[in-house]
Short mmCIF file of C-alpha atoms in Angstrom, two decimals:
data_model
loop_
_atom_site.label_atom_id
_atom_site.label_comp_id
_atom_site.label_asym_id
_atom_site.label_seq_id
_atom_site.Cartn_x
_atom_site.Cartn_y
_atom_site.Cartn_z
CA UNK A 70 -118.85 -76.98 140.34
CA UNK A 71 -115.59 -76.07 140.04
CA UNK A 72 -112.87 -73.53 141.65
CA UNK A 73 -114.08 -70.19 139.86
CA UNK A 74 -111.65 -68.57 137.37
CA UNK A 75 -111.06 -64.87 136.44
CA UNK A 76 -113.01 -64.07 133.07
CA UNK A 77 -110.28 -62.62 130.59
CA UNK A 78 -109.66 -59.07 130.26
CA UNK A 79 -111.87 -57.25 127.73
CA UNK A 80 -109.65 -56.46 124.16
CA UNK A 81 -109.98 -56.28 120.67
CA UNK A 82 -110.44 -59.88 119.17
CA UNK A 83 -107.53 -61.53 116.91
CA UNK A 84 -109.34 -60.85 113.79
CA UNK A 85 -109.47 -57.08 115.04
CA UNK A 86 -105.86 -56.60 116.10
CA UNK A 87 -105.14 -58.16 112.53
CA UNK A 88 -107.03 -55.41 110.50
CA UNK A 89 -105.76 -53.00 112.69
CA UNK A 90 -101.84 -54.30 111.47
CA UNK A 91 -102.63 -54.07 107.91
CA UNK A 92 -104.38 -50.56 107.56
CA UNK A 93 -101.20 -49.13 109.63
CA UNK A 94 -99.21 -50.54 106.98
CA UNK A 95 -100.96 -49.77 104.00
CA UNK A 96 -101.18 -45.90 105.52
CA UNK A 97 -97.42 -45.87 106.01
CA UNK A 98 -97.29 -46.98 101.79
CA UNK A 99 -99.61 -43.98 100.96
CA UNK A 100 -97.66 -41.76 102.98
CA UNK A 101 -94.67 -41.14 100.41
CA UNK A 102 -96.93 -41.32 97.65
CA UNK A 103 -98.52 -38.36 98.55
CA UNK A 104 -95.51 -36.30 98.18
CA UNK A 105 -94.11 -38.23 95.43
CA UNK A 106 -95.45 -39.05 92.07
CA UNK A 107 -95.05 -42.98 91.41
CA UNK A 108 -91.83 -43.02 89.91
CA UNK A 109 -90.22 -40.74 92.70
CA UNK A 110 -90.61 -37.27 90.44
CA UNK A 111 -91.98 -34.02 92.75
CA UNK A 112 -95.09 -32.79 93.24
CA UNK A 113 -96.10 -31.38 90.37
CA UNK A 114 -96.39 -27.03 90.33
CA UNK A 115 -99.99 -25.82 91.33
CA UNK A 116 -98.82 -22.23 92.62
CA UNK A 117 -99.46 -19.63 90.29
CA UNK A 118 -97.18 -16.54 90.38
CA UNK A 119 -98.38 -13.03 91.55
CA UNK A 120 -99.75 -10.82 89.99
CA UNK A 121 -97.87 -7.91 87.98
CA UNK A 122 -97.84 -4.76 89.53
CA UNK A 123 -97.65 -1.53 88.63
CA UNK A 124 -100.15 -1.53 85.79
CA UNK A 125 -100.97 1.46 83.77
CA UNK A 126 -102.75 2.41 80.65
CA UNK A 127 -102.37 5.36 78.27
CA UNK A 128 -104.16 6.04 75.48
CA UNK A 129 -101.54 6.69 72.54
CA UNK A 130 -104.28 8.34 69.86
CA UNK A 131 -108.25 7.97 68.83
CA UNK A 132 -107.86 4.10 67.98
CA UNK A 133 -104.75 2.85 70.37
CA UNK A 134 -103.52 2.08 74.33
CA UNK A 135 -100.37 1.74 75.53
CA UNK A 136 -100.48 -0.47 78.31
CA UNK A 137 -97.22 -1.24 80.99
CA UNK A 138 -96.42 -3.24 83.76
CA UNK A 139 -93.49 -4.19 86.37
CA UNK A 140 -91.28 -7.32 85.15
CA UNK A 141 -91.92 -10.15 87.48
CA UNK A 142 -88.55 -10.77 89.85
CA UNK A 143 -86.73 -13.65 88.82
CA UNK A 144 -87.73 -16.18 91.99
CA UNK A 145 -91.38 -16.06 90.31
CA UNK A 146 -90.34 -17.95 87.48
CA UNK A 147 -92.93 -16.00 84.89
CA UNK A 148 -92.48 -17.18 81.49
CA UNK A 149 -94.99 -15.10 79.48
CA UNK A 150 -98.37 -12.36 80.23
CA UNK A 151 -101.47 -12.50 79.38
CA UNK A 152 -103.13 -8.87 78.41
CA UNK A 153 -106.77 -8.38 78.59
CA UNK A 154 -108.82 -5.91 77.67
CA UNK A 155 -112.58 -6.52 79.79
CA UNK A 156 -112.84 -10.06 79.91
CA UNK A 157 -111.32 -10.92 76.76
CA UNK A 158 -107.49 -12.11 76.03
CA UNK A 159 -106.41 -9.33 73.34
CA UNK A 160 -102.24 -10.75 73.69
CA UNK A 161 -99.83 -12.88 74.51
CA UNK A 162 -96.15 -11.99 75.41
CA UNK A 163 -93.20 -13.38 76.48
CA UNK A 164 -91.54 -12.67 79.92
CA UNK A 165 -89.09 -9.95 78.53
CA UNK A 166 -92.21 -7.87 77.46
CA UNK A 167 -94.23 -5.91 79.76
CA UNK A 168 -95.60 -3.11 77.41
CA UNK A 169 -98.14 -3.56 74.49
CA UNK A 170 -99.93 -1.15 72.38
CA UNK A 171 -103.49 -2.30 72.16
CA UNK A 172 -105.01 -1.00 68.76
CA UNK A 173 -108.18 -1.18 66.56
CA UNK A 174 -110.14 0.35 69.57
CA UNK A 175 -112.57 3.25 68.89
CA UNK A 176 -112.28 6.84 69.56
CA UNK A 177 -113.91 8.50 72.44
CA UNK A 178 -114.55 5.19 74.55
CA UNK A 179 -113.29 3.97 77.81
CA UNK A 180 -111.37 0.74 78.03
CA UNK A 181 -110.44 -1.60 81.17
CA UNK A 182 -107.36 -3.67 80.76
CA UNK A 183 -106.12 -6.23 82.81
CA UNK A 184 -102.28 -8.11 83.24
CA UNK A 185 -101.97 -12.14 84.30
CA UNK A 186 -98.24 -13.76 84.89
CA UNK A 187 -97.97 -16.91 83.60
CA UNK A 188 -95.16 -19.94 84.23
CA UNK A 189 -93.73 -22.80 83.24
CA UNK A 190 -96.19 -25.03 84.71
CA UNK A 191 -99.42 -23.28 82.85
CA UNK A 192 -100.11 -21.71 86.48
CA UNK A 193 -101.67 -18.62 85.76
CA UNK A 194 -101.57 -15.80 88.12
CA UNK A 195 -104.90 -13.49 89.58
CA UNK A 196 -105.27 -10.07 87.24
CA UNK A 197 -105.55 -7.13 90.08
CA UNK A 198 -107.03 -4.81 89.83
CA UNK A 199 -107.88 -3.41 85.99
CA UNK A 200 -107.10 0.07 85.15
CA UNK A 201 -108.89 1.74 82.45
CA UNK A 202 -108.08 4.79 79.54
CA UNK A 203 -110.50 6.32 77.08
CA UNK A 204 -109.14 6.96 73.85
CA UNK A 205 -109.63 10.78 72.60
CA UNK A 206 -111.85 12.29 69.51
CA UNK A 207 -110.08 11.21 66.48
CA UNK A 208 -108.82 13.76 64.11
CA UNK A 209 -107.27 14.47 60.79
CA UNK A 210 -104.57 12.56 60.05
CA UNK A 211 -101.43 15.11 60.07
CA UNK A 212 -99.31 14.30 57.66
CA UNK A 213 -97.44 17.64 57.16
CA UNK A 214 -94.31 18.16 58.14
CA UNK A 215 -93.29 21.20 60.28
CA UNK A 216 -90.46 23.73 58.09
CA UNK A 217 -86.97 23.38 58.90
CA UNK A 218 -85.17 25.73 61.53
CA UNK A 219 -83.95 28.74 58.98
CA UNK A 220 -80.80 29.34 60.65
CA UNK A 221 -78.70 27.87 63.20
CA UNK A 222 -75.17 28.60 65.02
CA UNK A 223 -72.96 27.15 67.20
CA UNK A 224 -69.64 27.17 69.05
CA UNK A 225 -67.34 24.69 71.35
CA UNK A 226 -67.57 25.71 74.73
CA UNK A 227 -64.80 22.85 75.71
CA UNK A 228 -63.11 20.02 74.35
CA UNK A 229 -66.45 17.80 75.04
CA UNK A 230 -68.83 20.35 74.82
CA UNK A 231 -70.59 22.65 71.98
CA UNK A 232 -73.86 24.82 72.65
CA UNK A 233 -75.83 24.73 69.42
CA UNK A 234 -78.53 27.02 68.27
CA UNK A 235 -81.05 27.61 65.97
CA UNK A 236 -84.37 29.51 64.72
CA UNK A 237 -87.94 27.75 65.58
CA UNK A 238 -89.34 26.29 63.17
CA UNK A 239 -93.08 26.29 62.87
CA UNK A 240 -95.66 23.56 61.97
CA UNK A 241 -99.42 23.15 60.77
CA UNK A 242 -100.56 21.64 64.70
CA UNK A 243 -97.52 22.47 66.81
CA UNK A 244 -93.60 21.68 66.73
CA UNK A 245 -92.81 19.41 69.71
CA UNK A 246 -89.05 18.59 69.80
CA UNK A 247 -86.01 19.47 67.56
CA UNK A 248 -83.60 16.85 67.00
CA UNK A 249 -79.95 17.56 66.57
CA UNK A 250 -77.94 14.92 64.27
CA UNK A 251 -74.24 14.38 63.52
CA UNK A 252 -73.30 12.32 60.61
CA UNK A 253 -76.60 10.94 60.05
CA UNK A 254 -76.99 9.98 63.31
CA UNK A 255 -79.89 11.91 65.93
CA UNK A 256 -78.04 12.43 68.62
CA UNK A 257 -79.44 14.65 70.85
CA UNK A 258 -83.43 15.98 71.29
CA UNK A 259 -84.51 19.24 72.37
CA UNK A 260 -87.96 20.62 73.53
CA UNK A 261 -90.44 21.86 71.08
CA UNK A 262 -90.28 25.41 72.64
CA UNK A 263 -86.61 25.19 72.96
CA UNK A 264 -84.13 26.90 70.26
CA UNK A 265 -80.87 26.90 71.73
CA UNK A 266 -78.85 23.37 73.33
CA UNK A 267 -75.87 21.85 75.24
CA UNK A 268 -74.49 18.94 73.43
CA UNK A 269 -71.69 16.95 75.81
CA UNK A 270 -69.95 13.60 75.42
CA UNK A 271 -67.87 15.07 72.09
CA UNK A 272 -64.30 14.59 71.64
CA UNK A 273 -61.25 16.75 72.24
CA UNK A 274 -59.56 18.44 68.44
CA UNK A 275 -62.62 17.27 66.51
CA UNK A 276 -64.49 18.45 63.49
CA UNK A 277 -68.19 17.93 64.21
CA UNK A 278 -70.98 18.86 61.56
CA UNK A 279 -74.30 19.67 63.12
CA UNK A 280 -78.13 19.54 61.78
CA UNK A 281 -81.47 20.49 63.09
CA UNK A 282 -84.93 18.75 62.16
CA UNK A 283 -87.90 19.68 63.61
CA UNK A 284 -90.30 17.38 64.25
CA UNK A 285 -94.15 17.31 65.23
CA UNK A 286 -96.26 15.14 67.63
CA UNK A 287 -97.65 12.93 64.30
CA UNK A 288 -93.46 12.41 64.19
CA UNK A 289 -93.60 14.32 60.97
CA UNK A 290 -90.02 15.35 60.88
CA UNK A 291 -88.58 18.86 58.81
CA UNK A 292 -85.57 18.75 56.26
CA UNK A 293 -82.51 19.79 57.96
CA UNK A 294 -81.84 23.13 58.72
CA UNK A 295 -78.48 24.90 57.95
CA UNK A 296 -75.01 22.81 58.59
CA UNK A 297 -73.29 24.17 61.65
CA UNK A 298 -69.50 22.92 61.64
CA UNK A 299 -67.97 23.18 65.37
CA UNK A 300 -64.63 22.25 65.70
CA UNK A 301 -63.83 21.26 69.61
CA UNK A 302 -60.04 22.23 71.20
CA UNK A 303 -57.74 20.03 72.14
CA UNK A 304 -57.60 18.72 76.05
CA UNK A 305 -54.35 17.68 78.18
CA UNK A 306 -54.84 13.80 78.50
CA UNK A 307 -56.30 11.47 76.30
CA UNK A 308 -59.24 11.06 77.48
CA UNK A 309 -61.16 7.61 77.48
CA UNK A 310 -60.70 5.21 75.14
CA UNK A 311 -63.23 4.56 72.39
CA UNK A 312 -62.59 1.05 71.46
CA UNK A 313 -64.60 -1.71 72.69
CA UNK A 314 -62.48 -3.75 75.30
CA UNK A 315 -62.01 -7.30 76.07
CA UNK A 316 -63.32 -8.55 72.61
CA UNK A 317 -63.74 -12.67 72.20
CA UNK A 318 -64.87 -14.45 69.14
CA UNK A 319 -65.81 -18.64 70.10
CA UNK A 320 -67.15 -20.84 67.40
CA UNK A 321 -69.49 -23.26 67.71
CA UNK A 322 -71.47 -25.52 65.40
CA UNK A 323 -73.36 -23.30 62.98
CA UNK A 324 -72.66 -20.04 64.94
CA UNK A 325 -70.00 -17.43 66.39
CA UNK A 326 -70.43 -15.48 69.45
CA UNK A 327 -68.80 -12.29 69.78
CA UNK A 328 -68.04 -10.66 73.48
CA UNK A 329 -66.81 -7.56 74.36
CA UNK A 330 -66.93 -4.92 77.02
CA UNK A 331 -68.32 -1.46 75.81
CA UNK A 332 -66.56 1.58 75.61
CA UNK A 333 -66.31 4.12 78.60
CA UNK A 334 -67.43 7.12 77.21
CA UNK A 335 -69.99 8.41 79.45
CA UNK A 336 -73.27 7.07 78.11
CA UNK A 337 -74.41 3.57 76.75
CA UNK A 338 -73.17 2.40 73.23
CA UNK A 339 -76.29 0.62 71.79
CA UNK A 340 -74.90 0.55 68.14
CA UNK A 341 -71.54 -1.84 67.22
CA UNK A 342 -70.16 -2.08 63.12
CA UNK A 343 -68.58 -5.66 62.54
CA UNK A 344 -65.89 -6.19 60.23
CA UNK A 345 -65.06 -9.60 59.21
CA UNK A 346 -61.66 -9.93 56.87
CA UNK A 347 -61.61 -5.95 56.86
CA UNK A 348 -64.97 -5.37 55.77
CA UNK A 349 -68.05 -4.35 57.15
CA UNK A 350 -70.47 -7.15 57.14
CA UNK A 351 -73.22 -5.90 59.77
CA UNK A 352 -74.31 -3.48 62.17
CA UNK A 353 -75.30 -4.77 65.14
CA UNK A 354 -77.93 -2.72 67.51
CA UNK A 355 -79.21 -3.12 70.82
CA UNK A 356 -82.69 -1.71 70.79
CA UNK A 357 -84.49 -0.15 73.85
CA UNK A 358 -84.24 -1.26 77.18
CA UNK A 359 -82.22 -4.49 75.65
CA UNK A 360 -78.80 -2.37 75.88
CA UNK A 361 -76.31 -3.99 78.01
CA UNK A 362 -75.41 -2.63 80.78
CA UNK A 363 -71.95 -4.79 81.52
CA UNK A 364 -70.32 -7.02 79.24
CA UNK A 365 -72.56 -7.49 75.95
CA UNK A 366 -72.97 -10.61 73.39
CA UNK A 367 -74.28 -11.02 70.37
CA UNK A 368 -74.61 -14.41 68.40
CA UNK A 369 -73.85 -14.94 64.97
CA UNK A 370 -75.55 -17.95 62.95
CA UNK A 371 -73.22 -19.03 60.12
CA UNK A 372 -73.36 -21.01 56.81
CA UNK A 373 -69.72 -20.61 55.86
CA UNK A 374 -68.12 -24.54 55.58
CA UNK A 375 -66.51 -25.61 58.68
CA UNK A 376 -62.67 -24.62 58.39
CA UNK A 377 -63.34 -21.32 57.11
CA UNK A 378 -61.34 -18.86 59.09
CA UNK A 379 -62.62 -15.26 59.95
CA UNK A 380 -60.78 -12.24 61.57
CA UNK A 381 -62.93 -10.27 62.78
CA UNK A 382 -63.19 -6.86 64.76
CA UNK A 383 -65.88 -4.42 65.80
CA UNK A 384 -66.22 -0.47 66.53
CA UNK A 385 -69.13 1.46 68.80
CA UNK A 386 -71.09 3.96 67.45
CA UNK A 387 -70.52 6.87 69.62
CA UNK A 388 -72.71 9.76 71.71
CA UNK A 389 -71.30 12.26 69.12
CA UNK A 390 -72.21 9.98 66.26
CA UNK A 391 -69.05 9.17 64.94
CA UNK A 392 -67.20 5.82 64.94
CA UNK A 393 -64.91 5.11 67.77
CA UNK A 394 -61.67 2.91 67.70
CA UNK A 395 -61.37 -0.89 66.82
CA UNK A 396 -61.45 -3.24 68.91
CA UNK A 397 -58.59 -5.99 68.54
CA UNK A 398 -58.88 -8.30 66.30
CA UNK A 399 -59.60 -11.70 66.53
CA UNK A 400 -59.51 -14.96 64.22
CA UNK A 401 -61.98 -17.72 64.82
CA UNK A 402 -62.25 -20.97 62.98
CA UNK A 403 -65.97 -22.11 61.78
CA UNK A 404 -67.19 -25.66 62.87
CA UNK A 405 -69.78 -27.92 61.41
#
């Protein structure tokens, strides 16, 4: 027999350590794939934005509910909503909309609705919690109009100011606001139990005209009651300017977009006449909640042939109702 020899230490065999090597290599090759798709793109958007807030729901009349929400902030990247009303999906609107008036419903019954965000990636957000509204008794159609105010009167009480009054007016159901116009234009709105107003924002060694329509809650409006002329005093100082400031015209292929800042005077100007060669060609209007609150734009689209050459300039329709000032004009060159 020979010298005795220390039996190897115990350890995976060679075939063992070998496996071992290649399913550490193969895990380090899934490891990136797992965050990356396979041509190096990122993982693709599974997180579906919150859900609106602030949910409410009114009923308007026997057959209709107005329904409102909070805007999503801009970091949730909602592209659209999805309204139901129970379980079913009664609209879709894009991400600028976050009121809809929900009709064909029956009087005297109680509805739930519900509000989902939705993004770019199809995620689609939980609904909260529903809120519901039950529509009233329906009733006769009003379609009469209330009288007009028999008399009215009125007198500048500055160069900006004129308190305007006038007798009530009465209707078949109940008069709920008077409204006040200037030119054609509504520019102020009183209470239904109110005969007498302030109107402010006018301008200094003016001739104003003024109106009064009644109107009831079916928005049946009156003819206009008796003219009132008011004729305001002049002020020391000019006063702000009424033209809109700042005003660019840029061509581009097919289109023209105008810029301008709006004029200072006191409240927002949602109402701009264009001229183009010295003649009005449109009026452009801003409706609600889309009024600018800086610097405002408005896009053109254009057939004219490319080389045609426009000068054109705009004006703001005013608080008062009148026109203000031109802007300065600009020339622009159409392109193809």
């Amino acid at each position: 027999m020979g010298p005795l020899r220390p039996a190897p230490s115990a350890g995976p065999s060679r075939p063992a350590r070998r496996a071992a090597v290649i399913a550490a290599a193969l895990a380090a090759l899934a490891a990136p794939l797992a965050l990356t798709g396979c041509d190096g793109a990122p993982p693709a958007d599974t997180r579906p934005p919150p859900a609106p807030a602030g949910l409410t729901a009114q009923a308007g009349s026997a057959t209709s509910v107005h329904v409102m929400w909070q805007a999503a902030g801009p970091a949730d990247g909602v592209t659209g909503y999805q309204v139901f009303q129970g379980e079913d999906l009664v609209r879709e609107l894009p991400a600028d909309k976050t009121m809809v008036d929900i009709t064909g419903l029956a009087p005297q019954t109680a509805y739930a609705f519900s509000v989902r965000a939705r993004d770019a990636a199809g995620n689609v957000s939980a609904s909260g919690a529903p809120v519901s509204a039950t529509t009233p008794a329906a009733r006769p159609e009003d379609v009469t109009a209330p009288t007009a105010p028999a008399t009215a009167e009125g007198r500048a009480e500055g160069p900006r100011t004129a308190r305007l009054a006038w007798g009530p007016a009465t209707d078949d159901t109940a008069v709920t606001a008077y409204d006040v116009y200037q030119g054609g234009v509504r520019i102020h709105t009183a209470g239904g139990s109110e005969t007498a107003t302030l109107l402010t924002g006018l301008r200094p060694d003016t001739v104003y005209t003024f109106t009064v329509r009644a109107r009831d809650g079916a928005d049946n409006s009156s003819p206009d009651g008796p003219p009132v002329e008011v004729t305001t005093p002049p002020a020391d100082g000019r006063g702000p300017g009424t033209a809109p400031a700042g005003f660019t015209a840029t061509a581009a292929p097919g289109s023209v977009t105008l810029a301008w800042d709006p004029p200072e005077v006191g409240r927002a100007t949602s109402e701009y006449e264009l001229f183009v060669d010295g003649r009005p060609t449109t009026v452009i209007q801003f409706g609600a909640g889309a009024v600018p609150a800086g610097r405002a734009e408005h896009r053109l689209t254009v057939t004219e042939p490319a080389g045609t050459v426009w000068r054109v300039k705009l004006r703001a329709r005013l608080p008062d109702g009148n026109w203000g000032a031109f802007s300065a004009e600009r020339t622009v060159t159409l392109t193809s």
